[in-house]
PDB file of C-alpha atoms in Angstrom:
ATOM      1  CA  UNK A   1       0.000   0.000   0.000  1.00 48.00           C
ATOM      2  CA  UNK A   2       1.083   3.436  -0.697  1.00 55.00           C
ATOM      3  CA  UNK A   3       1.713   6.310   1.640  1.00 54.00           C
ATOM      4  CA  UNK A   4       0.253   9.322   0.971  1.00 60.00           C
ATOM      5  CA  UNK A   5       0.733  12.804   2.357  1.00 59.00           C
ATOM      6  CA  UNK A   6      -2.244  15.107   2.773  1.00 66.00           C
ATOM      7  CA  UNK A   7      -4.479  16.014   0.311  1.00 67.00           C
ATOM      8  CA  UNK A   8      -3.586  19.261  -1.691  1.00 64.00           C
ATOM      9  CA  UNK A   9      -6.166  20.951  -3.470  1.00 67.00           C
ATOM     10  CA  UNK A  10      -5.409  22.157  -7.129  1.00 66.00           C
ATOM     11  CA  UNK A  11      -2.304  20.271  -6.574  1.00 63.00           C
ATOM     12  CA  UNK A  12      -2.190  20.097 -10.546  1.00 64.00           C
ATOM     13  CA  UNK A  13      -1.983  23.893 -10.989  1.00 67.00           C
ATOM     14  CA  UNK A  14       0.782  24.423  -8.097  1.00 71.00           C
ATOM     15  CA  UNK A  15       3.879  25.992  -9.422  1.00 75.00           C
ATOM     16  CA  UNK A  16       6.847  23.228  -8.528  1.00 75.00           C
ATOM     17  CA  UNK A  17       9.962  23.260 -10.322  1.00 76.00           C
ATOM     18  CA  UNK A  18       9.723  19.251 -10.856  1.00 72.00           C
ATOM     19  CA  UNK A  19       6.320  20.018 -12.916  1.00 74.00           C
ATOM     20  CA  UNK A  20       6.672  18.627 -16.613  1.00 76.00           C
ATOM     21  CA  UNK A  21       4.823  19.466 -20.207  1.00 78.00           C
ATOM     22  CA  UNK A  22       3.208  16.209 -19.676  1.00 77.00           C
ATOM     23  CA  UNK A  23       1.681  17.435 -16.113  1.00 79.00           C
ATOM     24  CA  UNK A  24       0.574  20.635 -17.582  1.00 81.00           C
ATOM     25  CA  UNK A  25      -0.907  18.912 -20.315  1.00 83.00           C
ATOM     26  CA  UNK A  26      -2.691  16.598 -18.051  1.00 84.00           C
ATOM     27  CA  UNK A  27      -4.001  19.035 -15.908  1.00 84.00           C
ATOM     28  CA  UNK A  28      -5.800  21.171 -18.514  1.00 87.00           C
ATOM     29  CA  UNK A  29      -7.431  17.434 -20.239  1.00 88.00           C
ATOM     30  CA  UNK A  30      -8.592  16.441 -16.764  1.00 88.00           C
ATOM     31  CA  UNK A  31     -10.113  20.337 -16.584  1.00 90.00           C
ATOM     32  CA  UNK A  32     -11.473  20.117 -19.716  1.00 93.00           C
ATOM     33  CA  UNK A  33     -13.059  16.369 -19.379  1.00 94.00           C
ATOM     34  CA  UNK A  34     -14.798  17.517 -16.515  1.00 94.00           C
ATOM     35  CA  UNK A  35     -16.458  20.518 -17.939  1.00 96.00           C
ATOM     36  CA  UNK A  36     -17.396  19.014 -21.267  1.00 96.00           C
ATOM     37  CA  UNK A  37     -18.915  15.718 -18.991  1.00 96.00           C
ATOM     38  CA  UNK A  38     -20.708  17.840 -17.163  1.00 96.00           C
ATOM     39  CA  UNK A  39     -21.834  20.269 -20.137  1.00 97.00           C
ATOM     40  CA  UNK A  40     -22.868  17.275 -22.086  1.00 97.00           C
ATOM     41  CA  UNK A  41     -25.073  16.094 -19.200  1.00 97.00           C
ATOM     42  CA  UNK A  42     -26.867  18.405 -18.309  1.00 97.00           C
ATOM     43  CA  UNK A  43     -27.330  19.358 -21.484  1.00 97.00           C
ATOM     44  CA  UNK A  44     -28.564  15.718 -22.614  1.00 97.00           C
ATOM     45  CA  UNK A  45     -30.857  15.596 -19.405  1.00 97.00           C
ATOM     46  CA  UNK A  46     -32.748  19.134 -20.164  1.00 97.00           C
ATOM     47  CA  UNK A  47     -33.024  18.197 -23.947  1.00 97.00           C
ATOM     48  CA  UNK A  48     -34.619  14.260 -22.814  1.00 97.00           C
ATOM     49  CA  UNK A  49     -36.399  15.465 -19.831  1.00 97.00           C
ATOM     50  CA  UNK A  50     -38.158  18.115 -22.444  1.00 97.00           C
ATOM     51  CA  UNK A  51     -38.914  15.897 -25.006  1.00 97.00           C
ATOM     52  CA  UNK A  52     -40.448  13.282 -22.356  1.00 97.00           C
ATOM     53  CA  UNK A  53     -42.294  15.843 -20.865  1.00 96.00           C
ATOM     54  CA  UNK A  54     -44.063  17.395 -23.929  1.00 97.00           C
ATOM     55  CA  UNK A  55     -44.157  13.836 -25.769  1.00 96.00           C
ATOM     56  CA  UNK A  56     -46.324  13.037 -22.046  1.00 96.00           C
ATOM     57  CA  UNK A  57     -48.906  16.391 -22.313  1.00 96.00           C
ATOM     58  CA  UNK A  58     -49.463  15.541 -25.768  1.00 95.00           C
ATOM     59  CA  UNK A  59     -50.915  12.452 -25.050  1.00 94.00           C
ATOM     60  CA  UNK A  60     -52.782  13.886 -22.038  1.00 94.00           C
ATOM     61  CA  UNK A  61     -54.560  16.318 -24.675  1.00 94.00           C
ATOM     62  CA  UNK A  62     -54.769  14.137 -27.280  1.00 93.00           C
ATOM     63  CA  UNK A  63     -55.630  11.074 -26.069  1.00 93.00           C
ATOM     64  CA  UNK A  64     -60.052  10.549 -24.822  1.00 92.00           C
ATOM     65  CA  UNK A  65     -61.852   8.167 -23.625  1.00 93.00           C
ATOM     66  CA  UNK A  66     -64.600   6.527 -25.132  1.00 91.00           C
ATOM     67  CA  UNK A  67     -67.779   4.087 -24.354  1.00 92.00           C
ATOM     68  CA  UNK A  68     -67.291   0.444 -25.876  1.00 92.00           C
ATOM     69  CA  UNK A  69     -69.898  -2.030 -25.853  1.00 93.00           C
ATOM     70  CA  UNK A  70     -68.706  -5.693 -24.788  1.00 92.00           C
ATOM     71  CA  UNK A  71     -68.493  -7.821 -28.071  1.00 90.00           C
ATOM     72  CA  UNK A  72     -69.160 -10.635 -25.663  1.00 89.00           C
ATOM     73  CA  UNK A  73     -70.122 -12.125 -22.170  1.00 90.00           C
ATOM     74  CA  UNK A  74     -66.682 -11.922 -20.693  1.00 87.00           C
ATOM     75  CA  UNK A  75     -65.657 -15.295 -19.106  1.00 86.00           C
ATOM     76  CA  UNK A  76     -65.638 -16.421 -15.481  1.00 80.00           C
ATOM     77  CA  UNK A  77     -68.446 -15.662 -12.866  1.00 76.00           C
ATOM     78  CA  UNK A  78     -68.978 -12.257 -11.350  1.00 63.00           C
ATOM     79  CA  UNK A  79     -69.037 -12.802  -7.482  1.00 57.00           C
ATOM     80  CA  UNK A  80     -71.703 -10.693  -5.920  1.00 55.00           C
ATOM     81  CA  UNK A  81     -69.984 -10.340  -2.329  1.00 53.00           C
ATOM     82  CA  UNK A  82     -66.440  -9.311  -3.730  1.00 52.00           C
ATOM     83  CA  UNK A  83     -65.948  -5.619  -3.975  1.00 54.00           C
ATOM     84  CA  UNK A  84     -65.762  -4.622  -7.330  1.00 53.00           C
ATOM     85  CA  UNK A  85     -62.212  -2.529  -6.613  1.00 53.00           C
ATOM     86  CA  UNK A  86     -61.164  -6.262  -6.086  1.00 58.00           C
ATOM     87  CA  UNK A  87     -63.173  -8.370  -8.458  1.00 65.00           C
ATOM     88  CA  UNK A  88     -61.430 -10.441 -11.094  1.00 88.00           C
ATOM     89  CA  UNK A  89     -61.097  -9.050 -14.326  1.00 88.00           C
ATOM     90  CA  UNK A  90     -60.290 -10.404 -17.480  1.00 91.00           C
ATOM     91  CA  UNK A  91     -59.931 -10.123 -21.070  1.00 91.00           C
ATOM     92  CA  UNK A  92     -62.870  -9.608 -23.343  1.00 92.00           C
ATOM     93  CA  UNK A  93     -63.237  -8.014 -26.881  1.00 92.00           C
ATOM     94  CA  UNK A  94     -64.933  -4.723 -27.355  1.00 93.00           C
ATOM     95  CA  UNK A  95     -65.717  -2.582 -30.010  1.00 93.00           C
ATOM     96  CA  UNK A  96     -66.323   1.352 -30.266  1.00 92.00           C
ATOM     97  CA  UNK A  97     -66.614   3.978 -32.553  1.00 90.00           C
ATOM     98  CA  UNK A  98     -63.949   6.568 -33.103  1.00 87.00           C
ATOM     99  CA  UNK A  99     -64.450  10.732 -33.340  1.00 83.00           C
ATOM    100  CA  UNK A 100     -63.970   9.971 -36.989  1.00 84.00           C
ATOM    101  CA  UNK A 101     -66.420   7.482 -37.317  1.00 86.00           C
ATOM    102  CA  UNK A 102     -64.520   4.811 -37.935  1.00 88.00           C
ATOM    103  CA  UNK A 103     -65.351   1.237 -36.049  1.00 91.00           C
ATOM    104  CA  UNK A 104     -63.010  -0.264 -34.097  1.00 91.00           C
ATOM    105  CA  UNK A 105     -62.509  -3.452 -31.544  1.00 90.00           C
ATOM    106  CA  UNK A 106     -59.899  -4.485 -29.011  1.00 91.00           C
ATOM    107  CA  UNK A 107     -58.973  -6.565 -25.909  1.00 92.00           C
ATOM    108  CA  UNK A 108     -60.037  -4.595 -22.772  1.00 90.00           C
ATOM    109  CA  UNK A 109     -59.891  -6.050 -18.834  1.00 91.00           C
ATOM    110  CA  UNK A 110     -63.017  -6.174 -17.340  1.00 91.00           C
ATOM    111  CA  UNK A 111     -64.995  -7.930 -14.489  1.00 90.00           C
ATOM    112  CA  UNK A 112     -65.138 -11.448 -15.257  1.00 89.00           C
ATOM    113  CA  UNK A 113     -68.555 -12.312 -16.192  1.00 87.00           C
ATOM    114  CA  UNK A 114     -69.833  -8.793 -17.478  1.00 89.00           C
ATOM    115  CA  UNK A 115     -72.773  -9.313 -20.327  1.00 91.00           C
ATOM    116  CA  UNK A 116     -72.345  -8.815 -23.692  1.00 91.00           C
ATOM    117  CA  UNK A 117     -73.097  -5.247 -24.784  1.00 91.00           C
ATOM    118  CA  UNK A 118     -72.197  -3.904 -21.268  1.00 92.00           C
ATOM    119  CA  UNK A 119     -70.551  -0.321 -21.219  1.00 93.00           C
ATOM    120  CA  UNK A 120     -66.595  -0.284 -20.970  1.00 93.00           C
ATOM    121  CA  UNK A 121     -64.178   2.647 -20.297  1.00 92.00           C
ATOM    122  CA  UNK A 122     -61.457   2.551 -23.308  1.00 92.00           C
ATOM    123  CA  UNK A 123     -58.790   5.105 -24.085  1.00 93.00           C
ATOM    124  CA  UNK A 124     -58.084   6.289 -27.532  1.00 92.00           C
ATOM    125  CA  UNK A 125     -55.580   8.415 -29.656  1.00 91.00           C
ATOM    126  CA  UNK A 126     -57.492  10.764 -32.356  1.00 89.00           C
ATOM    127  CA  UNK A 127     -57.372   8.097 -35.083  1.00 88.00           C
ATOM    128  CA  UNK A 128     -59.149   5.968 -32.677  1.00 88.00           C
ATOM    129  CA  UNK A 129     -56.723   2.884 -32.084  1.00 90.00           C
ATOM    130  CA  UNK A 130     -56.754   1.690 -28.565  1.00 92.00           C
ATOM    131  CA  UNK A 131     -53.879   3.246 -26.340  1.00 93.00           C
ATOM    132  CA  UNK A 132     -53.203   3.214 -22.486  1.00 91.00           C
ATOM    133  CA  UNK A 133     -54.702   5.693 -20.260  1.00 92.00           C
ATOM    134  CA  UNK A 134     -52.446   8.763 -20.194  1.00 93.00           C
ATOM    135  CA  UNK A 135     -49.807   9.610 -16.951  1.00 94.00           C
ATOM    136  CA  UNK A 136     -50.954  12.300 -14.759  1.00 94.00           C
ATOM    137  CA  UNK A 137     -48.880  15.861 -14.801  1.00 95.00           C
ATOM    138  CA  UNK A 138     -46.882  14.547 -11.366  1.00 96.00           C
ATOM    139  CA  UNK A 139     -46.454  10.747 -13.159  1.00 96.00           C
ATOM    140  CA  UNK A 140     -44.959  12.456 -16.245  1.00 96.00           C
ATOM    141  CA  UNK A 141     -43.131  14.869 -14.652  1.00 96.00           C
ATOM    142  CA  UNK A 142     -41.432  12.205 -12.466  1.00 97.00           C
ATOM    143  CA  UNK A 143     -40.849   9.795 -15.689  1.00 97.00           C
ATOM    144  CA  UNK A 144     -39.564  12.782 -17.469  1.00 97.00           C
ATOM    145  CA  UNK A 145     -37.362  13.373 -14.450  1.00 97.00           C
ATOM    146  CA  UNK A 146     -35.812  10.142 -14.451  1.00 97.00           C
ATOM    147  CA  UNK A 147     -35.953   9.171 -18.127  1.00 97.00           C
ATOM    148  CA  UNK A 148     -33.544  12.400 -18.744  1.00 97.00           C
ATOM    149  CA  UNK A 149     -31.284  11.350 -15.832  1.00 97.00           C
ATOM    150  CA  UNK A 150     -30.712   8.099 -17.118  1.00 97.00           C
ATOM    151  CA  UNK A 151     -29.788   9.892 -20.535  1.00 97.00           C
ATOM    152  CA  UNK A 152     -27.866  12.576 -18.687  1.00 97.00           C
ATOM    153  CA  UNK A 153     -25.619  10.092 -17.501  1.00 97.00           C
ATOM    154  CA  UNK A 154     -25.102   7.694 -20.174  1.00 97.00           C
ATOM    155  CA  UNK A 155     -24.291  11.105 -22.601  1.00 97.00           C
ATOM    156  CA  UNK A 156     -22.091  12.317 -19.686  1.00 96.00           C
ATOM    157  CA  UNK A 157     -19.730   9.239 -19.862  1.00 96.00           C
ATOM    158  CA  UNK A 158     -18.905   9.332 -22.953  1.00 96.00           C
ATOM    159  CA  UNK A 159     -16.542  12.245 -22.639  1.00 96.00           C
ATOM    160  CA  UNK A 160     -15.345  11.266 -19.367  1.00 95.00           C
ATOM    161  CA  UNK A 161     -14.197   7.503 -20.709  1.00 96.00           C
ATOM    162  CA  UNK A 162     -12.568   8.942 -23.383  1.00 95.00           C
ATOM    163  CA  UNK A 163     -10.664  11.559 -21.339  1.00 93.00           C
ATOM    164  CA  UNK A 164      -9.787   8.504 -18.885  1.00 93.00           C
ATOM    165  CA  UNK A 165      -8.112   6.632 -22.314  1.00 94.00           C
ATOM    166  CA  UNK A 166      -6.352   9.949 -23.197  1.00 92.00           C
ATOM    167  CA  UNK A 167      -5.458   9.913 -19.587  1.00 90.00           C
ATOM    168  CA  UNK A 168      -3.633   6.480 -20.076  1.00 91.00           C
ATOM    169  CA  UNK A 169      -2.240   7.597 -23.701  1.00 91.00           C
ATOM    170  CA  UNK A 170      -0.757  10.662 -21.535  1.00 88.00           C
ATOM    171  CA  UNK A 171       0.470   8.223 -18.914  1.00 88.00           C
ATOM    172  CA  UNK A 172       2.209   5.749 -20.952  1.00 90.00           C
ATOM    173  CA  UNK A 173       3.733   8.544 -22.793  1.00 88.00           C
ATOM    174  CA  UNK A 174       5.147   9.990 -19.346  1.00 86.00           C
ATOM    175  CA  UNK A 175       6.413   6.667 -18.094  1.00 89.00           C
ATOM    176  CA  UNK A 176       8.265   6.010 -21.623  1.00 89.00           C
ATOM    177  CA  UNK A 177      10.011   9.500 -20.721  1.00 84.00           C
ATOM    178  CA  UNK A 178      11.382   8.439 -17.730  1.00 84.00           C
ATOM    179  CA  UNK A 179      12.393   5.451 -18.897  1.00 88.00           C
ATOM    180  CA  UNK A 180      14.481   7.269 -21.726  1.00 88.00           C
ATOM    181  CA  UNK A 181      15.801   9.111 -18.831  1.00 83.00           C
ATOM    182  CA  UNK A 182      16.205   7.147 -16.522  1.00 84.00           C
ATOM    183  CA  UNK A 183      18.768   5.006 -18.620  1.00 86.00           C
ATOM    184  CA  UNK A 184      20.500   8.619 -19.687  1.00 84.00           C
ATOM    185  CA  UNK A 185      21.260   9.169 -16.386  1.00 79.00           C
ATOM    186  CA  UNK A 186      20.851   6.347 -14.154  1.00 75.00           C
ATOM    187  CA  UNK A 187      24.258   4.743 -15.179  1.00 76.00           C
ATOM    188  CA  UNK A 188      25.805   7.930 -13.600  1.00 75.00           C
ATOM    189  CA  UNK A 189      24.436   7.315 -10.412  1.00 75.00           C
ATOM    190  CA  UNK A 190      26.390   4.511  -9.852  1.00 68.00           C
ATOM    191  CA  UNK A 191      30.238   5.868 -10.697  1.00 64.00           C
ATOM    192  CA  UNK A 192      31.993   7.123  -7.964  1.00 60.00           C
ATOM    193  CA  UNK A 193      34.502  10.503  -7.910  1.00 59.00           C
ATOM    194  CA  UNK A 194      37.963   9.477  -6.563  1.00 52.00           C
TER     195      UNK A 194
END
C-alpha cells in the first residue's frame, strides 16, 4: 500500500519546479473532461427530460376516452360479495366507434362475467386505435425526471471515458520518458569521484 501525504487541493496547478509538459498537459485534459462531462449532461438531461415531458402532455390532450360495448359475455363468474375494486377481471373483446367514425374493436380487462353489450371505459388516440390511459402531470413529470437522468448520464460518460483513455495515452507517454531518462542518467548514479 502506498503512503500518501495530505491532500492538496489544485495540486495540478501548483507551481513546482519538478512540474513537466506532460503534467501541464494533463491538468488542462482532466479540466477540460470535466467541464465538457458535465456540459454534455446536463445538457442531454434538459433536452430528454423536455422531449419526455411534452411527448407526455401531448398524449394527455390528445388522447379521450370513449364508451365500448362488450363484443361478448366476458368469461368467469362475477361474485356478488367481492368488492368490485377487487373483483377479477379479465380479457374480453370490445368494439367502439372513433371521433372519426370509424369502427373499431380491441382486448379490454373487465370484471369477469360482465354481459355482452355492457358499457366499458377505453382510451383512444385521435385516429381511434386503442392506447393506455395517459400519466398524470406529477407521473410524467417524475418519468420525465428520471428518463432524462438516465440519458444525462449515459451522454455524460462518454466524454469522461474517453478523457480517462487519453489519460492512459498521456500516462504511458510519461512513463516512456522516464524510462528514456532514466537510462541517460541512471548509469551515472552509480560511478563514484575518486
Amino acid at each position: 500500500m502506498a503512503l500518501r501525504g495530505p491532500k492538496v487541493w489544485l495540486w495540478r496547478w501548483r507551481r513546482n519546479p519538478l512540474k513537466r509538459r506532460a503534467d501541464r498537459v494533463e491538468a488542462w485534459v482532466v479540466l477540460g473532461v470535466w467541464m465538457l462531462t458535465a456540459f454534455v449532461g446536463v445538457l442531454a438531461w434538459t433536452t430528454v427530460s423536455r422531449s419526455v415531458a411534452d411527448g407526455l402532455a401531448r398524449e394527455r390532450v390528445e388522447w379521450r376516452p370513449l364508451v365500448a360495448r362488450l363484443a361478448e359475455r366476458a368469461p368467469g363468474t362475477a361474485s356478488e360479495n367481492a368488492p368490485v375494486s377487487r373483483a377479477e377481471h379479465v380479457w374480453a373483446t370490445a368494439r367502439w366507434t372513433a371521433a372519426d367514425g370509424s369502427e373499431h374493436s380491441g382486448q379490454l380487462r373487465v370484471p369477469a362475467g360482465s354481459a355482452a353489450g355492457a358499457p366499458v371505459t377505453v382510451w383512444t388516440d385521435p385516429e381511434g386505435r386503442q392506447v393506455t390511459r395517459p400519466v398524470t402531470e406529477s407521473q410524467a413529470r417524475v418519468r420525465a425526471f428520471l428518463t432524462g437522468g438516465v440519458a444525462g448520464l449515459c451522454a455524460a460518460a462518454v466524454p469522461l471515458v474517453a478523457g480517462r483513455a487519453l489519460r492512459g495515452r498521456l500516462e504511458c507517454r510519461r512513463i516512456d520518458q522516464w524510462d528514456a531518462e532514466w537510462s541517460r542518467f541512471g548509469p551515472m548514479w552509480g560511478r563514484t569521484t575518486g
